[in-house]
Short mmCIF file of C-alpha atoms in Angstrom, two decimals:
data_model
loop_
_atom_site.label_atom_id
_atom_site.label_comp_id
_atom_site.label_asym_id
_atom_site.label_seq_id
_atom_site.Cartn_x
_atom_site.Cartn_y
_atom_site.Cartn_z
CA UNK I 1 0.01 -0.04 0.01
CA UNK I 2 1.56 3.21 -1.06
CA UNK I 3 2.13 6.04 1.31
CA UNK I 4 -0.17 9.16 0.95
CA UNK I 5 1.62 12.09 -0.58
CA UNK I 6 3.10 14.40 1.89
CA UNK I 7 1.51 17.66 2.53
CA UNK I 8 3.44 20.54 1.08
CA UNK I 9 5.19 22.79 3.67
CA UNK I 10 3.35 25.96 4.25
CA UNK I 11 4.54 29.10 2.49
CA UNK I 12 6.56 31.50 4.74
CA UNK I 13 6.62 35.23 5.02
CA UNK I 14 9.37 37.49 6.43
CA UNK I 15 8.36 41.11 7.32
CA UNK I 16 10.73 43.97 7.92
CA UNK I 17 9.05 46.64 9.86
CA UNK I 18 10.08 50.32 9.97
CA UNK I 19 8.94 53.11 12.24
CA UNK I 20 6.07 53.50 14.80
CA UNK I 21 3.94 51.14 16.94
CA UNK I 22 1.07 51.48 14.38
CA UNK I 23 3.35 49.81 11.86
CA UNK I 24 4.28 47.09 14.41
CA UNK I 25 0.52 46.59 14.79
CA UNK I 26 -0.06 46.50 11.05
CA UNK I 27 2.73 43.83 10.63
CA UNK I 28 1.22 41.57 13.09
CA UNK I 29 -2.16 41.90 11.21
CA UNK I 30 -0.48 41.11 7.87
CA UNK I 31 0.80 37.86 9.45
CA UNK I 32 -2.76 37.06 10.71
CA UNK I 33 -4.39 37.69 7.31
CA UNK I 34 -1.89 35.72 5.38
CA UNK I 35 -2.09 32.77 7.86
CA UNK I 36 -5.98 32.87 7.93
CA UNK I 37 -6.36 33.14 4.13
CA UNK I 38 -3.34 31.31 2.62
CA UNK I 39 -1.70 29.34 5.49
CA UNK I 40 1.55 31.37 5.51
CA UNK I 41 3.80 30.97 8.55
CA UNK I 42 6.01 33.88 9.64
CA UNK I 43 9.74 33.30 9.63
CA UNK I 44 12.82 35.20 11.00
CA UNK I 45 15.09 33.82 8.32
CA UNK I 46 14.68 35.62 5.00
CA UNK I 47 16.37 32.76 3.14
CA UNK I 48 13.57 30.55 4.29
CA UNK I 49 10.87 32.85 3.01
CA UNK I 50 8.68 32.71 -0.05
CA UNK I 51 7.42 36.27 0.47
CA UNK I 52 9.16 39.36 1.80
CA UNK I 53 7.16 42.34 2.88
CA UNK I 54 8.69 45.73 3.69
CA UNK I 55 6.30 47.65 6.03
CA UNK I 56 7.70 51.16 5.53
CA UNK I 57 7.64 54.52 7.36
CA UNK I 58 7.94 57.86 5.90
CA UNK I 59 8.71 59.88 8.94
CA UNK I 60 12.41 59.68 8.84
CA UNK I 61 14.63 61.41 6.34
CA UNK I 62 15.15 59.90 2.96
CA UNK I 63 12.71 57.01 3.92
CA UNK I 64 11.95 56.05 0.30
CA UNK I 65 15.60 55.90 -0.66
CA UNK I 66 16.29 53.40 2.15
CA UNK I 67 13.35 51.36 0.82
CA UNK I 68 14.71 51.30 -2.63
CA UNK I 69 18.04 50.36 -1.36
CA UNK I 70 16.57 47.27 0.44
CA UNK I 71 14.61 46.43 -2.79
CA UNK I 72 17.88 46.53 -4.82
CA UNK I 73 19.38 43.87 -2.43
CA UNK I 74 16.19 41.74 -2.74
CA UNK I 75 16.57 41.24 -6.48
CA UNK I 76 19.20 38.46 -5.94
CA UNK I 77 17.07 36.96 -3.17
CA UNK I 78 14.05 36.82 -5.49
CA UNK I 79 16.04 35.36 -8.37
CA UNK I 80 17.43 32.56 -6.27
CA UNK I 81 14.10 30.67 -6.17
CA UNK I 82 11.21 30.72 -8.54
CA UNK I 83 7.92 31.93 -7.25
CA UNK I 84 9.29 34.27 -4.58
CA UNK I 85 7.32 37.59 -4.14
CA UNK I 86 8.27 40.91 -2.73
CA UNK I 87 5.75 43.53 -1.32
CA UNK I 88 6.04 46.99 -0.13
CA UNK I 89 3.46 48.28 2.33
CA UNK I 90 3.13 51.11 4.92
CA UNK I 91 3.45 54.88 4.44
CA UNK I 92 6.14 54.96 1.77
CA UNK I 93 4.03 52.67 -0.33
CA UNK I 94 1.06 54.92 0.15
CA UNK I 95 3.09 57.96 -0.75
CA UNK I 96 4.94 56.49 -3.87
CA UNK I 97 2.28 54.07 -5.20
CA UNK I 98 3.01 52.85 -8.73
CA UNK I 99 6.36 54.66 -8.80
CA UNK I 100 7.73 51.93 -6.56
CA UNK I 101 6.88 49.14 -9.09
CA UNK I 102 8.11 51.17 -11.92
CA UNK I 103 11.46 51.98 -10.32
CA UNK I 104 12.19 48.55 -8.60
CA UNK I 105 11.57 45.72 -10.95
CA UNK I 106 11.59 43.18 -8.05
CA UNK I 107 8.37 44.49 -6.57
CA UNK I 108 5.20 42.42 -6.99
CA UNK I 109 2.81 44.04 -4.40
CA UNK I 110 2.27 47.56 -3.32
CA UNK I 111 -0.30 48.31 -0.64
CA UNK I 112 -1.07 50.99 1.86
CA UNK I 113 -1.78 50.84 5.54
CA UNK I 114 -5.56 50.82 4.90
CA UNK I 115 -5.42 47.91 2.38
CA UNK I 116 -3.19 45.32 4.10
CA UNK I 117 -6.36 43.18 4.42
CA UNK I 118 -6.27 42.69 0.60
CA UNK I 119 -2.86 40.98 0.55
CA UNK I 120 -4.30 37.38 -0.32
CA UNK I 121 -6.11 38.93 -3.30
CA UNK I 122 -3.16 40.95 -4.39
CA UNK I 123 -0.94 37.91 -4.27
CA UNK I 124 -3.44 36.08 -6.39
CA UNK I 125 -3.66 38.97 -8.80
CA UNK I 126 0.10 39.25 -9.24
CA UNK I 127 0.47 35.48 -9.78
CA UNK I 128 -2.29 35.51 -12.35
CA UNK I 129 -1.20 38.54 -14.33
CA UNK I 130 2.54 38.49 -13.80
CA UNK I 131 2.38 42.07 -13.21
CA UNK I 132 2.62 44.10 -10.03
CA UNK I 133 -0.63 44.39 -8.00
CA UNK I 134 -1.16 47.84 -6.44
CA UNK I 135 -3.65 49.04 -4.06
CA UNK I 136 -3.01 52.20 -1.86
CA UNK I 137 -6.60 53.45 -1.58
CA UNK I 138 -8.16 54.75 1.72
CA UNK I 139 -11.32 52.61 2.04
CA UNK I 140 -12.16 53.90 5.51
CA UNK I 141 -13.02 51.25 8.07
CA UNK I 142 -13.01 48.27 5.70
CA UNK I 143 -9.64 47.17 6.84
CA UNK I 144 -10.72 46.33 10.51
CA UNK I 145 -13.99 44.74 9.16
CA UNK I 146 -11.98 42.18 7.17
CA UNK I 147 -9.18 41.32 9.66
CA UNK I 148 -9.16 37.80 11.29
CA UNK I 149 -10.04 37.38 14.88
CA UNK I 150 -7.43 38.93 17.15
CA UNK I 151 -4.65 36.71 18.30
CA UNK I 152 -2.70 37.29 21.45
CA UNK I 153 1.06 36.65 21.74
CA UNK I 154 1.90 37.13 25.36
CA UNK I 155 0.24 39.15 28.08
CA UNK I 156 0.35 42.57 26.41
CA UNK I 157 -1.47 43.60 23.22
CA UNK I 158 -2.05 46.58 20.92
CA UNK I 159 -5.48 47.52 19.70
CA UNK I 160 -5.80 50.03 16.94
CA UNK I 161 -8.88 52.22 17.60
CA UNK I 162 -8.47 54.58 14.69
CA UNK I 163 -6.51 55.37 11.64
CA UNK I 164 -5.15 58.56 9.97
CA UNK I 165 -4.85 62.11 11.10
CA UNK I 166 -6.66 65.32 10.14
CA UNK I 167 -4.30 67.86 11.89
CA UNK I 168 -2.12 68.53 8.83
CA UNK I 169 0.93 69.69 10.70
CA UNK I 170 3.06 71.45 8.18
CA UNK I 171 6.04 69.14 8.67
CA UNK I 172 4.11 65.83 8.76
CA UNK I 173 3.34 63.47 5.91
CA UNK I 174 1.09 61.06 7.85
CA UNK I 175 -2.30 62.60 6.67
CA UNK I 176 -1.15 62.10 3.03
CA UNK I 177 0.00 58.45 3.54
CA UNK I 178 -2.72 57.24 6.03
CA UNK I 179 -5.58 59.53 5.24
CA UNK I 180 -8.05 61.41 7.29
CA UNK I 181 -9.05 60.32 10.85
CA UNK I 182 -11.42 57.32 10.86
CA UNK I 183 -12.52 55.83 14.21
CA UNK I 184 -13.60 52.20 14.73
CA UNK I 185 -17.05 51.72 16.17
CA UNK I 186 -17.12 51.25 19.98
CA UNK I 187 -18.55 47.77 19.77
CA UNK I 188 -15.78 46.58 17.43
CA UNK I 189 -13.15 47.89 19.73
CA UNK I 190 -14.85 46.29 22.82
CA UNK I 191 -15.07 42.92 21.07
CA UNK I 192 -11.44 42.92 20.13
CA UNK I 193 -10.34 43.76 23.81
CA UNK I 194 -12.68 41.06 25.03
CA UNK I 195 -11.20 38.42 22.69
CA UNK I 196 -7.69 39.35 23.75
CA UNK I 197 -8.47 39.26 27.49
CA UNK I 198 -9.97 35.76 26.93
CA UNK I 199 -6.62 34.71 25.58
CA UNK I 200 -4.68 35.91 28.70
CA UNK I 201 -3.81 39.40 27.80
CA UNK I 202 -3.52 41.68 30.88
CA UNK I 203 -2.44 44.94 29.36
CA UNK I 204 -3.89 46.78 26.45
CA UNK I 205 -2.27 49.72 24.47
CA UNK I 206 -4.70 51.68 22.41
CA UNK I 207 -3.26 52.96 19.17
CA UNK I 208 -3.87 55.77 16.72
CA UNK I 209 -1.98 58.43 14.83
CA UNK I 210 -4.04 60.96 16.93
CA UNK I 211 -5.57 58.67 19.49
CA UNK I 212 -6.88 61.52 21.49
CA UNK I 213 -9.35 62.36 18.70
CA UNK I 214 -11.03 58.93 18.86
CA UNK I 215 -14.81 59.30 18.03
CA UNK I 216 -16.23 55.86 17.83
CA UNK I 217 -19.91 55.42 17.04
CA UNK I 218 -21.96 53.67 19.64
CA UNK I 219 -25.07 51.40 19.17
CA UNK I 220 -27.40 54.34 19.78
CA UNK I 221 -25.69 56.48 17.18
CA UNK I 222 -23.99 58.75 19.73
CA UNK I 223 -20.16 59.22 19.79
CA UNK I 224 -17.70 57.74 22.23
CA UNK I 225 -14.69 59.74 22.91
CA UNK I 226 -11.29 58.52 24.31
CA UNK I 227 -12.09 59.43 27.93
CA UNK I 228 -15.34 57.45 27.79
CA UNK I 229 -13.65 54.51 26.13
CA UNK I 230 -11.06 54.39 28.90
CA UNK I 231 -13.69 54.39 31.54
CA UNK I 232 -15.56 51.57 29.83
CA UNK I 233 -12.49 49.36 29.41
CA UNK I 234 -11.31 49.99 32.96
CA UNK I 235 -14.42 48.01 34.06
CA UNK I 236 -13.25 44.92 32.09
CA UNK I 237 -12.47 42.04 34.45
CA UNK I 238 -9.03 40.67 33.78
CA UNK I 239 -7.68 43.87 32.39
CA UNK I 240 -4.91 45.06 34.71
CA UNK I 241 -3.44 48.06 32.89
CA UNK I 242 -4.39 50.49 30.17
CA UNK I 243 -2.15 52.69 27.91
CA UNK I 244 -2.72 54.81 24.81
CA UNK I 245 -0.53 56.40 22.14
CA UNK I 246 0.05 58.76 20.21
CA UNK I 247 -1.55 61.75 21.77
CA UNK I 248 -1.84 65.31 20.33
CA UNK I 249 -1.69 68.11 22.81
CA UNK I 250 -4.60 69.97 21.10
CA UNK I 251 -6.96 67.02 21.90
CA UNK I 252 -5.53 66.32 25.30
CA UNK I 253 -8.64 67.73 26.99
CA UNK I 254 -10.06 67.85 30.49
CA UNK I 255 -11.85 64.55 30.17
CA UNK I 256 -8.56 62.80 29.46
CA UNK I 257 -6.72 64.58 32.31
CA UNK I 258 -9.57 63.66 34.65
CA UNK I 259 -9.26 60.04 33.52
CA UNK I 260 -5.83 59.88 35.13
CA UNK I 261 -7.44 60.91 38.41
CA UNK I 262 -10.24 58.43 38.19
CA UNK I 263 -8.78 55.29 36.61
CA UNK I 264 -6.09 53.49 38.55
CA UNK I 265 -5.55 51.07 35.74
CA UNK I 266 -4.47 53.85 33.49
CA UNK I 267 -0.71 53.86 33.05
CA UNK I 268 1.37 56.32 34.98
CA UNK I 269 3.02 57.51 31.80
CA UNK I 270 2.09 59.76 28.91
CA UNK I 271 3.72 60.50 25.61
CA UNK I 272 2.59 63.96 24.55
CA UNK I 273 4.55 65.34 21.51
CA UNK I 274 5.24 69.07 21.87
CA UNK I 275 7.63 69.50 18.96
CA UNK I 276 8.80 73.02 19.97
CA UNK I 277 8.63 75.51 22.84
CA UNK I 278 8.46 78.56 20.63
CA UNK I 279 4.86 79.86 19.85
CA UNK I 280 6.13 81.32 16.60
CA UNK I 281 7.54 77.93 15.53
CA UNK I 282 4.37 76.08 16.77
CA UNK I 283 2.21 78.43 14.67
CA UNK I 284 4.35 77.70 11.63
CA UNK I 285 4.05 73.99 12.37
CA UNK I 286 0.21 74.45 12.68
CA UNK I 287 0.08 72.69 16.01
CA UNK I 288 -2.88 74.46 17.42
CA UNK I 289 -1.54 75.28 20.92
CA UNK I 290 0.99 77.56 22.69
CA UNK I 291 3.74 76.75 25.18
CA UNK I 292 1.48 78.13 27.92
CA UNK I 293 -1.43 75.96 26.78
CA UNK I 294 0.76 72.84 26.86
CA UNK I 295 2.28 73.61 30.25
CA UNK I 296 -1.10 74.27 31.79
CA UNK I 297 -2.21 70.83 30.88
CA UNK I 298 0.92 69.32 32.29
CA UNK I 299 0.35 71.15 35.50
CA UNK I 300 -3.15 69.85 35.84
CA UNK I 301 -2.06 66.38 35.01
CA UNK I 302 0.67 66.39 37.60
CA UNK I 303 -1.83 67.67 40.13
CA UNK I 304 -3.48 64.18 39.90
CA UNK I 305 -0.42 62.12 39.06
CA UNK I 306 2.66 63.92 40.74
CA UNK I 307 5.03 61.02 39.74
CA UNK I 308 3.80 60.60 36.20
CA UNK I 309 6.48 59.77 33.48
CA UNK I 310 6.25 62.32 30.69
CA UNK I 311 7.88 61.70 27.25
CA UNK I 312 7.63 63.95 24.16
CA UNK I 313 8.84 64.45 20.64
CA UNK I 314 10.93 67.50 19.76
CA UNK I 315 12.16 68.87 16.40
CA UNK I 316 15.07 71.16 16.41
CA UNK I 317 16.27 73.37 13.46
CA UNK I 318 12.69 73.88 12.01
CA UNK I 319 13.06 76.46 9.10
CA UNK I 320 13.90 79.91 10.50
CA UNK I 321 14.30 78.72 14.12
CA UNK I 322 16.30 81.36 15.86
CA UNK I 323 18.29 81.12 18.99
CA UNK I 324 15.44 82.77 20.84
CA UNK I 325 13.01 80.16 19.40
CA UNK I 326 15.42 77.26 20.54
CA UNK I 327 15.79 78.88 24.01
CA UNK I 328 11.98 78.72 24.41
CA UNK I 329 12.18 75.01 23.76
CA UNK I 330 14.82 74.63 26.43
CA UNK I 331 12.69 76.65 28.80
CA UNK I 332 9.69 74.30 28.10
CA UNK I 333 11.99 71.32 28.70
CA UNK I 334 12.89 72.82 32.09
CA UNK I 335 9.27 73.41 33.04
CA UNK I 336 7.88 70.10 31.80
CA UNK I 337 10.75 67.93 33.08
CA UNK I 338 10.45 65.32 30.36
CA UNK I 339 12.15 62.06 31.29
CA UNK I 340 12.36 60.79 27.75
CA UNK I 341 12.03 62.15 24.32
CA UNK I 342 12.32 61.31 20.64
CA UNK I 343 14.21 64.30 19.38
CA UNK I 344 15.26 64.88 15.69
CA UNK I 345 16.86 67.46 13.49
CA UNK I 346 14.20 68.90 11.06
CA UNK I 347 14.28 67.44 7.58
CA UNK I 348 11.85 68.28 4.93
CA UNK I 349 9.18 65.67 3.70
CA UNK I 350 8.27 66.07 0.02
CA UNK I 351 4.67 67.00 -0.27
CA UNK I 352 4.39 68.76 2.94
CA UNK I 353 3.90 72.57 3.25
CA UNK I 354 7.13 72.94 5.41
CA UNK I 355 9.10 71.48 2.50
CA UNK I 356 8.65 74.78 0.63
CA UNK I 357 10.18 76.88 3.44
CA UNK I 358 13.66 78.09 3.11
CA UNK I 359 15.87 76.23 5.53
CA UNK I 360 18.54 78.68 6.70
CA UNK I 361 19.57 77.06 9.90
CA UNK I 362 23.19 75.75 9.56
CA UNK I 363 23.68 72.06 10.07
CA UNK I 364 26.17 72.56 12.80
CA UNK I 365 23.72 74.72 14.64
CA UNK I 366 21.07 72.16 14.48
CA UNK I 367 23.31 69.37 15.76
CA UNK I 368 24.55 71.53 18.62
CA UNK I 369 20.79 72.21 19.57
CA UNK I 370 20.00 68.61 19.38
CA UNK I 371 22.79 67.66 21.59
CA UNK I 372 21.58 70.17 24.24
CA UNK I 373 18.07 68.91 24.14
CA UNK I 374 19.16 65.21 24.42
CA UNK I 375 21.71 65.88 27.23
CA UNK I 376 19.14 67.87 29.35
CA UNK I 377 16.37 65.24 28.86
CA UNK I 378 18.83 62.50 29.65
CA UNK I 379 19.53 64.25 33.02
CA UNK I 380 15.79 64.43 33.78
CA UNK I 381 15.52 60.71 32.82
CA UNK I 382 18.32 59.77 35.19
CA UNK I 383 16.70 61.88 37.98
CA UNK I 384 13.44 60.19 37.45
CA UNK I 385 14.88 56.74 37.53
CA UNK I 386 16.93 57.44 40.69
CA UNK I 387 13.62 58.69 42.30
CA UNK I 388 12.18 55.20 41.74
CA UNK I 389 14.98 53.45 43.77
CA UNK I 390 13.49 52.12 46.95
CA UNK I 391 9.85 52.44 45.76
CA UNK I 392 7.49 49.46 45.39
CA UNK I 393 6.17 49.04 41.80
CA UNK I 394 3.33 47.00 40.54
CA UNK I 395 5.03 45.01 37.73
CA UNK I 396 3.35 43.00 34.99
CA UNK I 397 5.75 40.14 34.43
CA UNK I 398 6.11 39.47 30.71
CA UNK I 399 8.57 36.46 30.88
CA UNK I 400 12.20 35.53 31.34
CA UNK I 401 14.77 38.29 31.13
CA UNK I 402 17.25 38.30 28.34
CA UNK I 403 19.89 38.56 31.06
CA UNK I 404 19.22 34.83 31.95
CA UNK I 405 20.27 33.59 35.38
CA UNK I 406 16.76 33.06 36.65
CA UNK I 407 15.89 36.59 35.98
CA UNK I 408 12.31 37.73 35.02
CA UNK I 409 11.35 41.06 33.31
CA UNK I 410 8.38 43.27 33.25
CA UNK I 411 7.09 46.74 33.01
CA UNK I 412 6.42 49.26 35.77
CA UNK I 413 3.34 51.47 35.71
CA UNK I 414 5.61 54.16 34.41
CA UNK I 415 6.63 51.96 31.42
CA UNK I 416 10.08 51.25 32.74
CA UNK I 417 11.69 47.84 32.06
CA UNK I 418 12.68 46.04 35.30
CA UNK I 419 14.53 42.75 35.88
CA UNK I 420 14.46 40.76 39.07
CA UNK I 421 14.89 37.11 40.32
CA UNK I 422 11.77 35.01 40.33
CA UNK I 423 9.96 31.81 39.26
CA UNK I 424 8.82 31.51 35.66
CA UNK I 425 5.23 30.74 36.91
CA UNK I 426 4.95 34.47 37.71
CA UNK I 427 4.77 35.38 34.00
CA UNK I 428 1.53 36.96 33.23
CA UNK I 429 0.93 38.15 36.77
CA UNK I 430 1.23 41.52 38.45
CA UNK I 431 3.74 41.26 41.39
CA UNK I 432 5.08 43.97 43.78
CA UNK I 433 8.73 44.61 43.10
CA UNK I 434 10.96 46.95 45.12
CA UNK I 435 13.35 48.86 42.84
CA UNK I 436 16.99 48.34 44.00
CA UNK I 437 19.03 50.10 41.41
CA UNK I 438 18.92 51.47 37.91
CA UNK I 439 21.08 50.71 34.91
CA UNK I 440 21.37 52.57 31.71
CA UNK I 441 18.11 51.50 30.00
CA UNK I 442 16.45 49.45 32.76
CA UNK I 443 15.88 48.89 36.49
CA UNK I 444 16.75 46.13 38.85
CA UNK I 445 14.55 44.97 41.58
CA UNK I 446 13.41 42.31 44.08
CA UNK I 447 10.07 40.67 44.43
CA UNK I 448 8.23 41.24 47.69
CA UNK I 449 6.71 37.95 48.55
CA UNK I 450 6.64 35.32 51.37
CA UNK I 451 6.33 32.45 48.83
CA UNK I 452 9.16 29.92 49.66
CA UNK I 453 9.01 28.61 46.14
CA UNK I 454 10.77 31.71 44.98
#
């Protein structure tokens, strides 16, 4: 009796992700879509892959050139095995569209952040036509309607509650690559969170380009804002901690500030990008607030959460930024006491209004300003971490530490990584940990327990 034919091995996908947490979320959904529809398995070995996807970001300087450089290196990879496919997704794909396929002959798929759910159809299309399949439309909420059931990997998870941005800051390409703000209906968000909690997730991070502007439709037709959503989710049994990112200061309203007072599960950390401390530059950026507006909100927030960790984004060297403008940024840093920041030298993004401004700030001046910003915020960060030593933190244990030696790792309520000795069975639990010391990028601690098994 002959043996039945062996099942073919599943196709494998390798994904290289650039940029923000939204892109990380989108990459995980690409894996889910491909697995559910075509049986693809994700691989960390590009030579083992049948499909390579570049999930791109257009925020950094010369982002598209870096993508084309990667695509150039993929020509040999694709030629080494018949049937291999290369796809480009994310914001560069949305921005460049057909130009990617015309310039890079290795490309088979081009898709935007809003059309990643169409990957299986695009793969079928390119195989049938032997031509690149391209879809960079903005079909509103369709993406979320067609994603597979959420799948948890560990005790933390991201939930995207909205897409796009309608602020049109003059330096930012996001509205052009991800479209206008579109919020998911409340019931859809709640159903995804409920499904993740049923799989053992204990911490949820809500995502959006401008998450503070969430306006999800409720069953009765009324609108749920982010503050109300936080209050609703805080009542979910099994959910231990809530986070959200990225916030826009113009939409960081009283309801959100009050939520920090009323919701213990809300993380003791906020990322609130300010970009500049100069009112003149903020107006040129079209940010919609002043330095005084920003600091007033921070003061009210710290009234409720004195020990909150505050991080931000700062751009130095925006076109026409004077020494006085920059000193206003330094003054804001002193007043806000940011303990972490993503800080950058301004570089123009083609297609944005600011790209047409004359950039008269010398490169060496920009670099010196950036170094001052980073040095001062690093000092505040060290002071904040030193202030945690001796305190007891409720830590969600995410698993073994990369340090090994029986160490576990987790995150504090202020989103600091901390390592400590403990039994692996603590993974997925909240435990009290006393902070004993700090390292450059993490904390060290000891579990407070009477359990002799430890």
